[in-house]
CSV table of C-alpha atoms in Angstrom, one decimal:
chain,number,residue,atom,x,y,z
A,739,ARG,CA,190.2,211.2,334.5
A,740,THR,CA,186.6,210.6,335.5
A,741,TYR,CA,185.5,212.6,332.5
A,742,LEU,CA,187.6,210.6,330.0
A,743,LEU,CA,186.3,207.3,331.5
A,744,LEU,CA,182.6,208.6,331.2
A,745,LEU,CA,183.4,209.6,327.5
A,746,ALA,CA,184.9,206.2,326.8
A,747,PHE,CA,181.9,204.4,328.3
A,748,VAL,CA,179.4,206.6,326.2
A,749,ALA,CA,181.5,206.1,323.1
A,750,ASN,CA,181.6,202.3,323.8
A,751,TYR,CA,177.9,202.2,324.4
A,752,CYS,CA,177.1,204.1,321.3
A,753,PHE,CA,179.3,201.9,319.2
A,754,ALA,CA,177.8,198.7,320.6
A,755,GLN,CA,174.2,200.0,320.0
A,756,ASN,CA,175.1,201.2,316.4
A,757,TRP,CA,176.7,197.7,315.9
A,758,ALA,CA,173.6,196.0,317.2
A,759,LEU,CA,171.3,198.3,315.0
A,760,ARG,CA,173.2,197.0,311.9
A,761,TYR,CA,171.6,193.6,312.4
A,762,THR,CA,168.1,194.6,313.5
A,763,ILE,CA,165.2,194.5,311.1
A,764,ASP,CA,165.2,197.6,309.0
A,765,ASN,CA,167.2,199.4,311.6
A,766,GLU,CA,164.1,199.7,313.8
A,767,PRO,CA,164.5,201.3,317.2
A,768,PHE,CA,164.7,199.4,320.4
A,769,HIS,CA,161.4,198.8,322.2
A,770,GLU,CA,161.7,198.2,326.0
A,771,GLY,CA,165.4,197.5,325.6
A,772,LEU,CA,165.1,194.9,322.9
A,773,ALA,CA,165.1,195.0,319.1
A,774,ALA,CA,164.1,192.2,316.7
A,775,PHE,CA,167.0,190.9,314.5
A,776,HIS,CA,167.3,188.4,311.6
A,777,ASP,CA,169.8,185.6,311.3
A,778,LYS,CA,171.4,185.9,307.8
A,779,ASP,CA,171.9,182.1,307.6
A,780,SER,CA,168.6,180.7,308.9
A,781,HIS,CA,166.5,183.9,308.0
A,782,LEU,CA,164.7,183.4,311.3
A,783,HIS,CA,164.2,186.2,313.8
A,784,GLY,CA,164.9,186.8,317.5
A,785,PHE,CA,165.7,189.6,319.9
A,786,MET,CA,169.0,191.4,320.9
A,787,ASN,CA,169.7,194.0,323.4
A,788,ALA,CA,171.5,197.5,322.8
A,789,SER,CA,174.9,195.9,323.4
A,790,GLY,CA,174.3,193.4,320.5
A,791,GLU,CA,173.8,190.4,322.9
A,792,ILE,CA,171.3,187.9,321.7
A,793,VAL,CA,168.6,187.6,324.4
A,794,ILE,CA,166.1,185.5,322.5
A,795,SER,CA,167.7,183.3,319.9
A,796,ALA,CA,166.6,183.5,316.2
A,797,LYS,CA,164.1,180.6,315.9
A,798,TYR,CA,160.9,182.5,314.9
A,799,GLU,CA,159.6,183.1,311.3
A,800,TYR,CA,158.7,186.6,312.4
A,801,VAL,CA,158.5,188.7,315.5
A,802,ASP,CA,156.6,192.0,316.4
A,803,ASN,CA,158.2,194.6,318.8
A,804,PHE,CA,157.8,194.3,322.6
A,805,ASN,CA,154.9,196.0,324.1
A,806,ALA,CA,154.1,196.0,327.9
A,807,GLY,CA,156.6,193.1,328.2
A,808,THR,CA,155.1,191.0,325.6
A,809,ALA,CA,155.6,190.3,322.0
A,810,VAL,CA,153.8,188.5,319.2
A,811,VAL,CA,155.9,185.8,317.4
A,812,THR,CA,155.1,183.6,314.4
A,813,THR,CA,156.6,180.1,314.5
A,814,THR,CA,158.1,178.2,311.5
A,815,GLU,CA,154.8,176.4,311.3
A,816,GLY,CA,153.0,179.7,310.7
A,817,LYS,CA,151.2,179.9,314.0
A,818,LYS,CA,151.2,183.0,316.2
A,819,GLY,CA,151.6,183.2,320.0
A,820,ILE,CA,152.8,185.7,322.6
A,821,ILE,CA,156.1,185.5,324.5
A,822,ASP,CA,157.5,187.4,327.5
A,823,LYS,CA,161.1,188.8,327.7
A,824,TYR,CA,162.3,185.3,329.0
A,825,ASP,CA,161.0,183.7,325.8
A,826,HIS,CA,158.3,181.9,327.6
A,827,PHE,CA,155.0,181.5,325.8
A,828,ILE,CA,152.2,183.2,327.8
A,829,LEU,CA,149.8,182.4,324.9
A,830,GLN,CA,150.5,179.3,323.1
A,831,PRO,CA,151.4,179.5,319.3
A,832,ILE,CA,148.2,178.0,317.9
A,833,TYR,CA,146.5,181.0,316.4
A,834,LYS,CA,145.9,182.4,312.9
A,835,TYR,CA,146.3,186.1,313.8
A,836,ILE,CA,147.2,188.1,316.9
A,837,SER,CA,147.0,191.9,316.5
A,838,LEU,CA,147.9,194.6,319.1
A,839,VAL,CA,145.0,196.8,320.0
A,840,ASN,CA,146.0,200.5,319.5
A,841,LYS,CA,146.5,202.7,322.6
A,842,VAL,CA,146.2,199.8,325.0
A,843,PRO,CA,149.6,198.4,326.1
A,844,GLY,CA,149.6,194.6,326.2
A,845,MET,CA,146.1,194.1,324.8
A,846,TYR,CA,145.8,191.8,321.8
A,847,GLU,CA,142.9,190.6,319.7
A,848,VAL,CA,143.3,186.9,318.9
A,849,THR,CA,141.9,184.9,316.0
A,850,SER,CA,141.6,181.2,315.5
A,851,ASP,CA,141.8,179.2,312.3
A,852,GLU,CA,137.9,179.2,312.4
A,853,ASP,CA,137.9,183.1,312.5
A,854,ARG,CA,136.7,183.1,316.0
A,855,HIS,CA,138.0,185.9,318.2
A,856,GLY,CA,139.2,186.4,321.7
A,857,LEU,CA,140.9,189.1,323.8
A,858,PHE,CA,144.3,188.7,325.5
A,859,TYR,CA,145.2,191.4,328.3
A,860,ASN,CA,147.4,191.4,331.3
A,861,GLY,CA,148.9,188.1,330.6
A,862,ARG,CA,145.7,186.1,330.2
A,863,LEU,CA,142.7,185.6,327.8
A,864,VAL,CA,140.1,187.9,329.3
A,865,LEU,CA,137.8,186.7,326.6
A,866,PRO,CA,138.1,183.1,325.2
A,867,VAL,CA,138.6,182.7,321.5
A,868,GLU,CA,135.1,181.8,320.6
A,869,TYR,CA,133.3,185.0,319.6
A,870,LYS,CA,132.1,186.2,316.2
A,871,TYR,CA,133.2,189.8,316.6
A,872,ILE,CA,135.1,191.8,319.1
A,873,PHE,CA,135.2,195.6,319.1
A,874,THR,CA,137.8,197.4,321.3
A,875,TYR,CA,137.2,201.1,320.5
A,876,SER,CA,135.4,202.0,323.7
A,877,TYR,CA,138.2,200.9,326.2
A,878,PRO,CA,137.8,199.9,329.0
A,879,PHE,CA,134.5,198.4,327.6
A,880,ILE,CA,134.9,195.6,325.1
A,881,ASN,CA,131.9,194.8,323.0
A,882,TYR,CA,131.8,191.1,321.9
A,883,GLN,CA,129.2,189.1,319.9
A,884,SER,CA,128.7,185.4,320.2
A,885,GLN,CA,128.2,183.1,317.4
A,886,ASP,CA,124.3,183.2,317.8
A,887,GLY,CA,124.3,187.0,317.5
A,888,ILE,CA,124.1,187.9,321.2
A,889,SER,CA,126.0,191.1,322.0
A,890,GLN,CA,127.5,192.1,325.3
A,891,ASP,CA,130.1,194.5,326.8
A,892,LEU,CA,132.9,193.6,329.2
A,893,ASN,CA,134.6,196.2,331.5
A,894,ILE,CA,137.9,194.7,331.5
A,895,ILE,CA,139.0,196.7,334.6
A,896,THR,CA,136.2,195.6,336.8
A,897,GLY,CA,135.1,192.5,335.1
A,898,GLU,CA,131.4,193.6,334.9
A,899,VAL,CA,129.4,192.5,331.9
A,900,PHE,CA,126.7,194.7,330.5
A,901,ASP,CA,123.9,194.4,327.9
A,902,TYR,CA,124.7,197.7,326.2
A,903,VAL,CA,127.4,200.5,326.5
A,904,CYS,CA,127.7,203.8,324.7
A,905,GLN,CA,129.6,207.0,325.2
A,906,TYR,CA,127.5,209.8,326.8
A,907,GLY,CA,129.3,213.1,327.1
A,908,PRO,CA,132.4,212.6,329.2
A,909,MET,CA,131.1,209.3,330.6
A,910,TYR,CA,130.1,205.8,329.5
A,911,LEU,CA,126.5,204.7,330.0
A,912,ALA,CA,126.3,201.0,330.7
A,913,THR,CA,123.0,199.1,331.1
A,914,LYS,CA,122.3,195.8,332.7
A,915,ASN,CA,118.8,194.2,333.2
A,916,GLY,CA,117.3,197.6,332.6
A,917,VAL,CA,119.5,199.5,335.2
A,918,GLU,CA,121.8,202.2,334.1
A,919,TYR,CA,125.4,202.8,335.3
A,920,TYR,CA,127.9,205.5,334.5
A,921,TYR,CA,131.7,205.3,334.2
A,922,ASP,CA,134.4,207.7,333.8
A,923,LEU,CA,135.5,208.0,330.2
A,924,ASN,CA,139.3,207.9,331.1
A,925,THR,CA,139.5,205.7,334.1
A,926,GLY,CA,136.7,203.4,333.6
A,927,GLU,CA,135.6,203.7,337.3
A,928,ARG,CA,131.9,203.8,338.2
A,929,ILE,CA,130.5,207.4,338.9
A,930,ASP,CA,127.7,208.3,341.4
A,931,THR,CA,125.2,209.9,339.0
A,932,SER,CA,123.0,211.2,341.9
A,933,SER,CA,125.5,214.0,342.5
A,934,ILE,CA,126.0,214.6,338.8
A,935,GLN,CA,122.2,215.0,338.2
A,936,LYS,CA,122.0,217.5,341.1
A,937,ALA,CA,125.0,219.4,340.1
A,938,SER,CA,124.7,219.4,336.3
A,939,SER,CA,121.0,219.5,335.4
A,940,LYS,CA,120.9,223.3,336.1
A,941,GLY,CA,117.2,223.0,336.4
A,942,ILE,CA,116.7,222.3,332.7
A,943,VAL,CA,114.2,219.5,332.0
A,944,ALA,CA,112.5,217.9,329.0
A,945,PHE,CA,108.8,218.5,328.4
A,946,GLN,CA,106.4,217.2,325.7
A,947,ASP,CA,104.1,219.4,323.6
A,948,GLN,CA,100.7,217.8,323.9
A,949,THR,CA,99.7,219.1,320.4
A,950,THR,CA,102.6,218.0,318.4
A,951,LYS,CA,103.9,215.2,320.8
A,952,LEU,CA,107.4,216.5,320.2
A,953,TYR,CA,109.9,217.3,323.1
A,954,GLY,CA,111.7,220.5,324.0
A,955,PHE,CA,113.4,221.7,327.2
A,956,LYS,CA,112.6,224.3,329.7
A,957,ASN,CA,113.7,225.7,333.0
A,958,GLN,CA,111.7,223.8,335.6
A,959,HIS,CA,111.8,226.7,338.1
A,960,THR,CA,110.6,229.6,335.8
A,961,GLY,CA,108.9,227.6,333.1
A,962,GLU,CA,111.0,229.4,330.4
A,963,VAL,CA,111.4,227.4,327.3
A,964,THR,CA,115.0,227.1,326.3
A,965,ILE,CA,114.7,224.7,323.4
A,966,GLN,CA,111.4,224.6,321.4
A,967,PRO,CA,109.7,221.1,321.0
A,968,LYS,CA,111.2,219.5,317.9
A,969,TYR,CA,112.6,216.1,319.0
A,970,LEU,CA,110.9,212.8,318.9
A,971,THR,CA,112.2,211.7,322.3
A,972,PRO,CA,114.7,212.9,325.0
A,973,TRP,CA,117.2,210.0,325.6
A,974,ARG,CA,118.2,211.2,329.1
A,975,ASN,CA,116.6,213.6,331.4
A,976,PHE,CA,119.7,215.4,332.8
A,977,TRP,CA,122.4,217.6,331.4
A,978,ILE,CA,126.2,216.8,331.3
A,979,ASN,CA,127.2,219.7,329.1
């Protein structure tokens, strides 16, 4: 009897989900328990759950799938905003474009009618919509450029701002006021480089040929040249790999 009840429940659930899918946009799969659907009469869009129950009524011109509890919606006035699963705007619909940043759940680049850019993350604008450019390819560091061309980098995990950031082996190198800091490539946490230099340099140091003024590398203990002088400058004086 228990088996029959379970079978009936599963069958009913699958029927309800299949019924719901008939009305979702292009039969797309559900995301975080909700799927976008369109109303055939108004041609507007909302969200339903797997049982076919309407959770957010069809009142938007278009909707994106939910991601980290948030979704981009377009109003009938053509403006974009971000809602939560309760249909509350956590970013008001006043923007020209809002695009999800790949590989970072809940992060969106926001663009105004004046083509100024900002960044929305963890339920708030971490960068106001006033910048000329924003680049998100070095997460958790976000590079942004002001209207007058000044470029800086924000660590969105720690809130620190730097003058320059680049990937350096399995780490990020961040500089501020001429001081260098290193961060883990995956976690974004600061690394104590004193131990890294001691453990990873393996006694190999850069040296300059006084005749050619080019740089090579040698073992600082034995003096053996490991790489002949052929470089204009060594960027850093310790090895990672």
